[in-house]
Amino acid sequence: MRLNIFTKIVLVIFLLLVSTLLLYYLTNRSSVRLIKQEIQRVKLNELTFLAGDIDNNLSKISSFSDFLVLDKDVRLLATPSFLEGDFELNKLKLRVSDKLNLLHALNNWNAEFTVVYAEDSPAFSPQTTPTLSDLYLEKHFRPFWQYEHADGGAYLTYYLAHPYTFRFDPDEVSYVIRAKIDTKNVLDYLDRAKGTNDNGPILFSAAGDVLTGDTEKLPFIRELTRLLGVGEETSGNRLIKLNGEHYLVNFSALGSFKDWYVADYTPINEVLDPIYANQRLYYFSSIFLLLFSILLALLLYRDVQIPIRKLIWGVRKITTGQYTITLHQKSNDEFAYLFDRFNEMSKEIKELIEKVYMEQIRSKEAKLRQLHSQIQPHFLYNSLAFIKSMAELDEKQAVIDMSMSLSRYFRQSIKFENTFTTLREELGLVRLYLTIQSLQMDRFVFAIDVEESLLGLQVPRLLLQPLAENAILHGIEPLRTVGDIRIAGNIDGEYCEISVADNGRGVETGRLAALRNAIYNGSDTNTAWALHNVYERMGALLGPDAHMELENGELGGLQVKLRWRMVREQEGLEL
């Protein structure tokens, strides 16, 4: 006995186990993500606080330099000629030395302050202080803290000149204040800030310099900072893989120490090892459940998915117009019933479409004949009246021209054996119509300019004549000057465009929208009925891409443009 679809779906309930596994997986992943985010947040906050403290210390030491550069004793020592003897000079030097020692004692990093005077100053003493040339200030002078190697050690230095300048010029500078911090003091500070964390904070620069108390890990830390790639960021974190292990590296820029950063790193596995152990258990369980799920999936694919795909295939065939599709199902379940109903439905759709299509053809033909019957009497009466008037005036040539044009016009216009004609014949009919109208009115000219490659196109009969008649009635007749009607045709990619324009008064913008609505939707049977009829016939006979556009053209009057897609076949250019 074959199981029905409902029974098979009941079996799918067991797949809820997969949902349980998925929920566990998402929960576990969420926990890992939250732990990582929390570590990042806490570490980054600690690091930002540490960077702020370092900046505060450096700013404090910098402010001491600002105090010294403006101190009156320091400035007076630069010009000792104003002092009265060596006693006053030595006394002044002592006061300056006391101030330097006091500032050295007041800062946390044991920064040393040195006042370096110009070499030509009488206060200059080469035995006790360096010279400006010894400092190589042309190379090192910067308005911010720098990292320098000197005297077998590494230091953080800050220079401030009097008078204040951004670029050192020995001819203009009277003296320079130098603040120097031994990196050993900085490393002691970082060691105290490390606390119980084995991977304490480090200082590194964009140029690759690194300050860390853990000299054994210095190569590792250099490589880690190289991979960090801080770029333009002032703070943030990166997850970096190095030597097969992932590290969470947080960094924060120092505001007072240009292009230097404080950073720390944490091995992710040390924090996540317990969670990873649970993950491995989850993976073993999921393998077993996955095998069971595959078996169920195969059964569902054979008994549900394949019949559904057959139904989808049949529906797609129907949408492409193939209504003779027949589906077969060997099983004795609900799909067999659906297939039988589908086969019956496709047969009924085919019969119904054939009936509707034939009814649409008969309806369009009836509308075409009705339009033609409406055009002929009015047009014929006016033409015969013109012939009568010309005969009374003894205008034989005008009578002959009108009679010949009228006969040729009716010879072509009464052909109803085919719904379509060539564009060449349709333009010939329009040319005859405009010629007859110009003989009657004698106050407009017309021109037809259509690409030669379009003349073989098959178009519905009376496609352009209503447009020409509309141009005369609503564009040319109200004019008191000479009218101008132009018919143009060209190819635009895969589309054919035919436009009929006149030099009448055109249509106001507000009324143009109402006119389009009447033509496209047939909302007003008393407005533009002929254009609405042409628009409907285009959609029925030229395809859904056919469209009619209305706008005020370059001649000043209304321009009606017909546009539809062309299909090239082996015989030539056809619809």
Coordinates of C-alpha atoms in Angstrom, one line a residue:
M1 CA 0.0 0.0 0.0
R2 CA 1.4 3.3 -1.0
L3 CA 1.5 6.1 1.5
N4 CA -0.4 9.3 0.7
I5 CA 1.0 12.8 0.8
F6 CA -0.4 13.5 4.3
T7 CA 1.3 10.5 5.8
K8 CA 4.6 11.5 4.1
I9 CA 4.3 15.0 5.5
V10 CA 3.8 13.5 9.0
L11 CA 7.2 11.9 8.6
V12 CA 8.7 15.3 7.9
I13 CA 7.9 16.3 11.4
F14 CA 11.0 14.4 12.5
L15 CA 12.9 17.0 10.6
L16 CA 12.2 19.3 13.5
L17 CA 15.3 17.8 15.0
V18 CA 17.2 19.7 12.4
S19 CA 15.6 22.9 13.6
T20 CA 16.7 22.0 17.1
L21 CA 20.3 21.5 15.9
L22 CA 20.1 24.7 13.9
L23 CA 18.8 26.6 17.0
Y24 CA 21.7 25.2 19.0
Y25 CA 24.2 26.2 16.4
L26 CA 22.8 29.8 16.1
T27 CA 22.7 30.1 19.9
N28 CA 26.3 28.9 20.2
R29 CA 27.4 31.2 17.4
S30 CA 25.6 34.1 19.0
S31 CA 27.3 33.3 22.4
V32 CA 30.7 33.3 20.7
R33 CA 30.0 36.5 19.0
L34 CA 28.8 38.2 22.2
I35 CA 31.8 37.0 24.1
K36 CA 34.1 38.4 21.4
Q37 CA 32.2 41.6 21.3
E38 CA 32.4 41.9 25.1
I39 CA 36.1 41.2 25.1
Q40 CA 36.5 43.8 22.4
R41 CA 34.5 46.4 24.2
V42 CA 36.2 45.9 27.6
K43 CA 39.7 45.7 26.2
L44 CA 39.1 48.7 23.9
N45 CA 37.7 50.8 26.9
E46 CA 40.7 49.8 29.0
L47 CA 43.1 50.7 26.2
T48 CA 41.4 54.0 25.5
F49 CA 41.7 54.9 29.1
L50 CA 45.4 53.9 29.1
A51 CA 46.0 56.0 25.9
G52 CA 44.3 58.9 27.6
D53 CA 46.5 58.6 30.6
I54 CA 49.6 58.4 28.5
D55 CA 48.4 61.5 26.6
N56 CA 47.8 63.3 29.9
N57 CA 51.3 62.5 31.1
L58 CA 52.9 63.7 27.8
S59 CA 50.7 66.8 27.8
K60 CA 51.7 67.6 31.4
I61 CA 55.4 67.3 30.5
S62 CA 54.8 69.4 27.3
S63 CA 53.1 72.1 29.5
F64 CA 56.2 72.2 31.6
S65 CA 58.2 72.9 28.5
D66 CA 55.7 75.7 27.6
F67 CA 56.3 77.1 31.1
L68 CA 60.1 77.0 30.7
V69 CA 60.2 78.6 27.3
L70 CA 58.3 81.7 28.7
D71 CA 60.1 81.8 32.0
K72 CA 61.8 85.2 32.5
D73 CA 64.9 83.7 34.1
V74 CA 65.4 81.3 31.2
R75 CA 64.9 84.2 28.7
L76 CA 67.2 86.5 30.7
L77 CA 69.9 83.8 30.7
A78 CA 69.9 84.0 26.9
T79 CA 71.0 87.7 27.1
P80 CA 73.5 87.8 30.1
S81 CA 74.8 91.2 28.9
F82 CA 72.0 92.8 30.9
L83 CA 73.3 91.2 34.1
E84 CA 75.7 92.9 36.5
G85 CA 78.7 90.7 36.7
D86 CA 79.3 86.9 37.1
F87 CA 77.7 86.8 40.5
E88 CA 74.3 87.7 39.0
L89 CA 74.9 85.3 36.1
N90 CA 75.7 82.4 38.4
K91 CA 72.7 83.2 40.6
L92 CA 70.5 83.2 37.6
K93 CA 71.9 79.9 36.4
L94 CA 71.2 78.4 39.9
R95 CA 67.5 79.6 39.8
V96 CA 67.1 78.1 36.3
S97 CA 68.7 74.8 37.5
D98 CA 66.4 74.6 40.5
K99 CA 63.4 75.1 38.2
L100 CA 64.6 72.2 35.9
N101 CA 65.1 69.9 38.9
L102 CA 61.7 70.8 40.3
L103 CA 59.9 70.0 37.0
H104 CA 61.9 66.8 36.8
A105 CA 60.5 65.8 40.2
L106 CA 56.9 66.8 39.5
N107 CA 56.3 64.4 36.5
N108 CA 55.6 60.7 36.8
W109 CA 58.0 59.6 34.1
N110 CA 61.1 61.3 35.4
A111 CA 61.4 63.5 32.3
E112 CA 64.6 65.5 32.1
F113 CA 64.4 69.1 31.0
T114 CA 67.4 70.9 29.3
V115 CA 67.7 74.5 28.1
V116 CA 70.1 74.7 25.1
Y117 CA 71.2 78.2 24.2
A118 CA 72.7 79.4 21.0
E119 CA 76.5 78.8 20.8
D120 CA 77.3 82.5 20.6
S121 CA 75.5 83.2 23.9
P122 CA 77.8 84.1 26.8
A123 CA 75.7 81.8 29.0
F124 CA 76.7 78.8 26.8
S125 CA 78.9 76.3 28.5
P126 CA 80.0 73.3 26.4
Q127 CA 81.1 71.4 29.5
T128 CA 77.6 71.3 31.0
T129 CA 75.1 71.5 28.2
P130 CA 74.9 70.3 24.6
T131 CA 75.0 72.8 21.7
L132 CA 72.2 73.4 19.2
S133 CA 74.3 71.8 16.5
D134 CA 74.7 68.7 18.7
L135 CA 70.9 68.2 18.7
Y136 CA 70.7 68.1 15.0
L137 CA 67.5 70.1 15.3
E138 CA 67.3 70.7 11.6
K139 CA 66.4 67.0 11.3
H140 CA 64.6 66.3 14.7
F141 CA 62.8 69.5 15.5
R142 CA 59.1 68.9 15.4
P143 CA 56.1 70.4 17.3
F144 CA 55.2 67.1 18.9
W145 CA 56.8 64.1 20.8
Q146 CA 59.3 62.0 18.9
Y147 CA 61.1 58.7 19.3
E148 CA 64.9 59.0 19.2
H149 CA 67.9 56.8 19.7
A150 CA 70.8 58.6 21.4
D151 CA 73.7 57.8 23.8
G152 CA 73.1 54.0 23.5
G153 CA 69.5 54.3 24.6
A154 CA 66.0 55.2 23.3
Y155 CA 64.1 58.3 24.4
L156 CA 60.9 60.2 23.8
T157 CA 61.8 63.9 23.1
Y158 CA 60.0 67.1 22.8
Y159 CA 61.5 70.3 21.6
L160 CA 60.2 73.9 22.0
A161 CA 62.1 76.9 20.7
H162 CA 62.2 80.6 21.6
P163 CA 60.9 82.4 19.7
Y164 CA 58.3 79.8 18.8
T165 CA 58.7 78.2 15.3
F166 CA 57.6 75.1 13.5
R167 CA 60.8 74.9 11.5
F168 CA 64.2 75.2 13.3
D169 CA 66.4 78.0 12.1
P170 CA 69.7 78.5 14.1
D171 CA 69.9 82.1 13.0
E172 CA 66.6 83.0 14.5
V173 CA 66.3 80.8 17.6
S174 CA 67.7 82.1 20.9
Y175 CA 67.3 78.8 22.9
V176 CA 65.5 75.5 22.8
I177 CA 63.8 73.6 25.6
R178 CA 64.2 69.8 25.4
A179 CA 62.1 67.4 27.4
K180 CA 63.5 63.8 27.3
I181 CA 61.9 60.7 28.7
D182 CA 63.9 57.5 28.9
T183 CA 61.9 54.6 27.4
K184 CA 62.8 52.5 30.5
N185 CA 60.4 54.8 32.5
V186 CA 57.7 54.3 29.8
L187 CA 58.2 50.5 30.0
D188 CA 57.9 50.6 33.8
Y189 CA 54.7 52.4 33.4
L190 CA 53.4 49.9 30.9
D191 CA 54.4 47.0 33.2
R192 CA 52.4 48.6 36.0
A193 CA 49.4 49.0 33.7
K194 CA 49.6 45.4 32.7
G195 CA 48.3 44.1 36.0
T196 CA 47.6 40.3 35.8
N197 CA 47.4 40.2 32.0
D198 CA 50.3 38.3 30.6
N199 CA 50.0 40.1 27.3
G200 CA 50.4 43.6 28.5
P201 CA 50.0 46.8 26.6
I202 CA 52.6 47.8 24.0
L203 CA 53.5 51.0 22.2
F204 CA 54.2 50.9 18.4
S205 CA 54.5 53.4 15.6
A206 CA 53.4 53.5 12.0
A207 CA 57.1 53.3 11.1
G208 CA 57.5 49.9 12.8
D209 CA 59.1 50.9 16.1
V210 CA 57.9 48.9 19.1
L211 CA 58.2 49.5 22.9
T212 CA 57.4 46.5 25.1
G213 CA 58.8 45.1 28.3
D214 CA 58.5 41.5 27.0
T215 CA 61.7 41.4 25.0
E216 CA 61.4 37.6 24.4
K217 CA 58.2 38.2 22.4
L218 CA 59.6 41.2 20.5
P219 CA 59.8 39.5 17.0
F220 CA 56.3 38.1 17.5
I221 CA 54.9 41.6 18.5
R222 CA 56.7 43.3 15.6
E223 CA 55.0 40.9 13.2
L224 CA 51.6 41.3 14.9
T225 CA 51.8 45.1 14.7
R226 CA 52.8 44.9 11.0
L227 CA 49.8 42.8 10.2
L228 CA 47.5 45.2 12.2
G229 CA 47.4 47.9 9.5
V230 CA 45.8 50.6 11.4
G231 CA 45.5 53.0 8.4
E232 CA 43.7 56.3 9.2
E233 CA 41.8 54.9 12.2
T234 CA 42.3 56.4 15.7
S235 CA 41.1 53.3 17.6
G236 CA 39.6 49.9 16.9
N237 CA 40.4 46.2 16.9
R238 CA 41.4 43.4 14.5
L239 CA 41.2 39.7 14.5
I240 CA 44.6 38.5 13.3
K241 CA 45.9 35.0 12.6
L242 CA 49.6 34.5 13.3
N243 CA 51.5 31.2 13.7
G244 CA 48.2 29.3 13.4
E245 CA 46.5 31.1 16.2
H246 CA 43.9 33.9 16.2
Y247 CA 44.6 37.0 18.3
L248 CA 42.2 39.9 19.1
V249 CA 44.3 43.0 18.8
N250 CA 43.0 46.4 20.1
F251 CA 44.7 49.7 19.4
S252 CA 44.2 53.4 20.2
A253 CA 46.1 56.3 18.8
L254 CA 48.1 58.7 21.0
G255 CA 47.2 62.3 20.4
S256 CA 50.4 63.8 21.8
F257 CA 52.7 61.2 20.3
K258 CA 52.2 61.5 16.5
D259 CA 51.8 58.2 14.5
W260 CA 52.2 56.1 17.7
Y261 CA 49.6 53.8 19.2
V262 CA 49.0 51.8 22.3
A263 CA 47.8 48.3 21.8
D264 CA 47.2 44.9 23.5
Y265 CA 46.4 41.4 22.2
T266 CA 44.5 38.5 23.5
P267 CA 44.6 34.9 22.2
I268 CA 40.9 34.1 21.3
N269 CA 41.3 30.3 21.9
E270 CA 42.1 30.8 25.6
V271 CA 38.7 32.3 26.2
L272 CA 36.7 30.2 23.8
D273 CA 38.1 26.7 24.5
P274 CA 35.2 25.6 26.7
I275 CA 32.7 26.7 24.1
Y276 CA 34.7 24.9 21.3
A277 CA 34.5 21.6 23.3
N278 CA 30.7 21.9 23.3
Q279 CA 30.8 22.6 19.6
R280 CA 32.7 19.4 18.9
L281 CA 30.0 17.4 20.7
Y282 CA 27.4 19.2 18.6
Y283 CA 29.2 18.4 15.4
F284 CA 29.2 14.6 16.2
S285 CA 25.5 14.7 17.0
S286 CA 24.7 16.7 13.8
I287 CA 26.5 14.1 11.6
F288 CA 24.1 11.4 12.7
L289 CA 21.0 13.6 12.3
L290 CA 22.3 14.7 8.9
L291 CA 22.4 11.2 7.6
F292 CA 18.9 10.6 8.8
S293 CA 17.8 13.8 7.2
I294 CA 19.3 12.8 3.8
L295 CA 17.2 9.6 3.8
L296 CA 14.1 11.6 4.4
A297 CA 15.0 14.2 1.8
L298 CA 15.4 11.4 -0.8
L299 CA 12.0 10.1 -0.1
L300 CA 10.4 13.5 -0.2
Y301 CA 12.2 14.3 -3.5
R302 CA 11.0 11.1 -5.1
D303 CA 7.4 11.3 -3.9
V304 CA 6.8 15.1 -3.7
Q305 CA 9.4 17.2 -5.5
I306 CA 9.4 15.3 -8.8
P307 CA 5.6 15.6 -9.2
I308 CA 5.7 19.3 -8.3
R309 CA 8.4 19.9 -10.8
K310 CA 6.2 18.2 -13.5
L311 CA 3.3 20.5 -12.6
I312 CA 5.5 23.6 -12.8
W313 CA 6.9 22.4 -16.1
G314 CA 3.3 22.0 -17.4
V315 CA 2.3 25.4 -16.2
R316 CA 5.2 27.0 -17.9
K317 CA 4.4 25.3 -21.1
I318 CA 0.8 26.7 -20.9
T319 CA 2.1 30.2 -20.3
T320 CA 4.1 29.9 -23.6
G321 CA 1.0 28.9 -25.5
Q322 CA 1.4 25.1 -25.6
Y323 CA -2.0 23.9 -24.5
T324 CA -1.7 20.3 -25.7
I325 CA 0.5 19.3 -22.7
T326 CA -0.4 16.1 -20.9
L327 CA 1.0 15.0 -17.6
H328 CA 1.3 11.4 -16.3
Q329 CA 1.8 10.1 -12.8
K330 CA 2.3 6.4 -12.0
S331 CA 1.5 6.8 -8.3
N332 CA -2.0 6.4 -6.9
D333 CA -1.9 9.5 -4.6
E334 CA -3.1 13.1 -4.6
F335 CA -0.7 14.0 -7.4
A336 CA -2.4 11.6 -9.7
Y337 CA -5.7 13.4 -9.1
L338 CA -4.0 16.8 -9.7
F339 CA -2.4 15.6 -12.9
D340 CA -5.8 14.5 -14.3
R341 CA -7.4 17.8 -13.4
F342 CA -4.5 19.6 -15.0
N343 CA -4.8 17.7 -18.2
E344 CA -8.6 18.6 -18.3
M345 CA -7.9 22.2 -17.5
S346 CA -5.3 22.6 -20.3
K347 CA -7.7 21.1 -22.8
E348 CA -10.5 23.5 -21.7
I349 CA -8.1 26.5 -21.8
K350 CA -7.1 25.7 -25.4
E351 CA -10.8 25.5 -26.5
L352 CA -11.7 28.7 -24.7
I353 CA -8.7 30.7 -26.1
E354 CA -9.6 29.7 -29.6
K355 CA -13.1 30.9 -29.1
V356 CA -12.0 34.2 -27.6
Y357 CA -9.4 34.7 -30.2
M358 CA -11.8 34.3 -33.0
E359 CA -14.3 36.6 -31.3
Q360 CA -11.6 39.3 -30.9
I361 CA -10.7 39.0 -34.6
R362 CA -14.3 39.4 -35.6
S363 CA -14.7 42.4 -33.2
K364 CA -11.6 44.2 -34.6
E365 CA -12.8 43.6 -38.2
A366 CA -16.2 45.0 -37.3
K367 CA -14.6 48.1 -35.7
L368 CA -12.3 48.6 -38.8
R369 CA -15.3 48.4 -41.1
Q370 CA -17.3 50.8 -38.9
L371 CA -14.4 53.3 -38.9
H372 CA -14.1 53.0 -42.7
S373 CA -17.8 53.4 -43.2
Q374 CA -17.7 56.6 -41.0
I375 CA -14.8 58.0 -43.0
Q376 CA -16.1 57.4 -46.5
P377 CA -19.5 59.3 -46.6
H378 CA -18.2 62.6 -45.1
F379 CA -15.0 62.5 -47.2
L380 CA -16.9 61.6 -50.4
Y381 CA -19.5 64.3 -49.9
N382 CA -16.8 67.0 -49.6
S383 CA -14.9 65.6 -52.6
L384 CA -18.0 65.6 -54.8
A385 CA -18.9 69.1 -53.7
F386 CA -15.4 70.3 -54.7
I387 CA -15.8 68.6 -58.2
K388 CA -19.2 70.3 -58.6
S389 CA -17.7 73.7 -57.7
M390 CA -14.7 73.4 -60.0
A391 CA -17.0 72.3 -62.9
E392 CA -19.2 75.4 -62.4
L393 CA -16.0 77.5 -62.5
D394 CA -14.9 75.7 -65.6
E395 CA -11.7 74.5 -63.8
K396 CA -11.2 71.3 -65.8
Q397 CA -7.7 70.4 -64.6
A398 CA -8.9 70.7 -60.9
V399 CA -11.8 68.4 -61.7
I400 CA -9.5 65.9 -63.4
D401 CA -7.0 65.9 -60.6
M402 CA -9.7 65.5 -57.9
S403 CA -11.4 62.7 -59.9
M404 CA -8.2 60.7 -60.5
S405 CA -7.0 61.1 -56.9
L406 CA -10.5 60.2 -55.6
S407 CA -10.7 57.1 -57.8
R408 CA -7.2 55.8 -56.8
Y409 CA -8.0 56.5 -53.1
F410 CA -11.2 54.5 -53.1
R411 CA -9.6 51.7 -55.2
Q412 CA -7.1 51.2 -52.3
S413 CA -9.3 51.9 -49.4
I414 CA -12.0 49.4 -50.1
K415 CA -9.6 46.4 -50.0
F416 CA -10.8 44.3 -47.1
E417 CA -9.5 40.9 -48.1
N418 CA -6.4 41.4 -45.8
T419 CA -6.2 43.0 -42.4
F420 CA -2.6 44.0 -43.1
T421 CA -1.0 46.0 -45.9
T422 CA 2.5 47.2 -46.6
L423 CA 3.7 50.5 -45.2
R424 CA 4.4 51.6 -48.8
E425 CA 0.7 51.1 -49.7
E426 CA -0.5 52.7 -46.5
L427 CA 1.6 55.8 -47.1
G428 CA 0.3 55.9 -50.7
L429 CA -3.2 56.0 -49.4
V430 CA -2.3 58.8 -47.0
R431 CA -0.6 60.7 -49.8
L432 CA -3.8 60.4 -51.9
Y433 CA -5.9 61.5 -48.9
L434 CA -3.7 64.6 -48.2
T435 CA -3.6 65.4 -51.9
I436 CA -7.4 65.4 -52.1
Q437 CA -7.6 67.6 -48.9
S438 CA -5.0 70.0 -50.2
L439 CA -7.0 70.4 -53.5
Q440 CA -10.1 71.2 -51.4
M441 CA -8.4 73.6 -48.9
D442 CA -5.5 74.9 -51.0
R443 CA -3.7 76.2 -47.8
F444 CA -1.4 73.5 -46.5
V445 CA 1.6 71.5 -47.7
F446 CA 2.7 68.1 -46.6
A447 CA 5.9 66.0 -46.7
I448 CA 6.5 62.3 -46.2
D449 CA 10.0 61.1 -45.2
V450 CA 10.2 57.4 -44.4
E451 CA 13.3 55.3 -44.5
E452 CA 13.3 53.0 -47.6
S453 CA 14.0 49.9 -45.4
L454 CA 10.6 50.4 -43.6
L455 CA 8.4 50.4 -46.7
G456 CA 8.1 46.7 -46.8
L457 CA 6.8 46.4 -43.3
Q458 CA 3.3 44.8 -42.8
V459 CA 1.0 47.2 -40.9
P460 CA -2.7 47.2 -40.2
R461 CA -4.9 49.0 -42.8
L462 CA -6.0 52.5 -42.0
L463 CA -3.2 52.9 -39.4
L464 CA -2.0 56.4 -40.6
Q465 CA -5.0 57.8 -42.4
P466 CA -6.9 58.7 -39.1
L467 CA -3.8 60.5 -37.9
A468 CA -3.6 62.6 -41.0
E469 CA -7.3 63.4 -40.8
N470 CA -6.9 64.4 -37.1
A471 CA -4.0 66.7 -38.1
I472 CA -6.2 68.5 -40.7
L473 CA -9.3 68.8 -38.6
H474 CA -7.7 69.9 -35.3
G475 CA -4.4 71.4 -36.5
I476 CA -4.7 72.9 -40.0
E477 CA -8.3 74.0 -40.3
P478 CA -8.2 76.5 -37.3
L479 CA -5.1 78.1 -38.8
R480 CA -5.3 81.3 -40.8
T481 CA -1.8 80.7 -42.3
V482 CA -0.4 78.0 -44.5
G483 CA -0.4 74.7 -42.7
D484 CA 2.3 72.1 -42.7
I485 CA 2.0 68.3 -42.2
R486 CA 5.0 66.1 -41.9
I487 CA 5.1 62.3 -41.8
A488 CA 8.4 60.7 -40.8
G489 CA 9.5 57.2 -40.2
N490 CA 12.7 55.7 -39.0
I491 CA 14.2 52.6 -37.3
D492 CA 15.2 52.9 -33.6
G493 CA 17.0 49.7 -32.7
E494 CA 14.4 46.9 -32.8
Y495 CA 11.6 49.4 -33.0
C496 CA 9.9 51.2 -35.9
E497 CA 8.7 54.8 -35.3
I498 CA 6.2 56.6 -37.5
S499 CA 5.3 60.2 -36.5
V500 CA 2.6 62.6 -37.9
A501 CA 3.1 66.3 -36.9
D502 CA 1.4 69.5 -37.9
N503 CA 2.1 73.2 -37.2
G504 CA -1.2 73.9 -35.6
R505 CA -1.7 75.5 -32.2
G506 CA -0.9 72.3 -30.3
V507 CA -2.5 71.1 -27.1
E508 CA -2.3 72.7 -23.7
T509 CA -0.3 70.8 -21.1
G510 CA -3.4 70.2 -18.9
R511 CA -5.6 69.1 -21.7
L512 CA -2.8 66.9 -23.1
A513 CA -2.9 64.6 -20.1
A514 CA -6.7 64.2 -20.4
L515 CA -6.3 63.5 -24.1
R516 CA -3.8 60.7 -23.4
N517 CA -6.2 59.2 -20.8
A518 CA -9.0 59.2 -23.4
I519 CA -6.8 57.5 -26.0
Y520 CA -5.1 54.9 -23.8
N521 CA -8.1 54.0 -21.6
G522 CA -11.1 54.9 -23.8
S523 CA -12.5 56.9 -20.9
D524 CA -14.3 59.4 -23.2
T525 CA -16.0 58.1 -26.3
N526 CA -16.5 61.6 -27.6
T527 CA -12.8 62.6 -27.4
A528 CA -10.2 61.3 -29.9
W529 CA -12.3 58.2 -30.8
A530 CA -10.4 57.6 -34.0
L531 CA -7.0 57.8 -32.2
H532 CA -8.3 55.5 -29.5
N533 CA -9.3 53.0 -32.2
V534 CA -5.9 53.1 -33.8
Y535 CA -4.3 52.6 -30.4
E536 CA -6.4 49.5 -29.7
R537 CA -5.7 48.0 -33.1
M538 CA -2.0 48.5 -32.6
G539 CA -2.1 46.6 -29.3
A540 CA -4.2 43.8 -30.8
L541 CA -2.3 43.5 -34.1
L542 CA 1.2 44.7 -33.5
G543 CA 1.8 43.2 -30.0
P544 CA 2.0 44.4 -26.4
D545 CA 5.1 46.6 -27.1
A546 CA 3.2 48.8 -29.6
H547 CA 2.5 52.3 -28.2
M548 CA 1.2 55.7 -29.2
E549 CA 2.9 58.9 -27.9
L550 CA 1.3 62.4 -28.0
E551 CA 3.3 65.6 -27.5
N552 CA 3.7 69.1 -28.9
G553 CA 6.2 68.7 -31.7
E554 CA 8.9 71.0 -33.1
L555 CA 6.5 72.4 -35.7
G556 CA 4.4 73.9 -32.9
G557 CA 1.4 71.6 -33.3
L558 CA 0.5 68.1 -32.0
Q559 CA 2.8 65.3 -32.9
V560 CA 1.5 61.7 -32.8
K561 CA 4.2 59.0 -32.8
L562 CA 3.5 55.3 -33.3
R563 CA 6.2 52.8 -32.1
W564 CA 6.2 49.0 -32.2
R565 CA 8.8 46.2 -32.2
M566 CA 9.9 44.7 -35.5
V567 CA 10.7 41.0 -36.0
R568 CA 13.2 40.0 -38.7
E569 CA 12.5 36.8 -40.5
Q570 CA 14.2 35.0 -43.4
E571 CA 11.9 36.5 -46.0
G572 CA 12.8 40.1 -45.0
L573 CA 11.7 42.7 -42.5
E574 CA 8.3 41.8 -41.2
L575 CA 6.1 42.3 -38.0

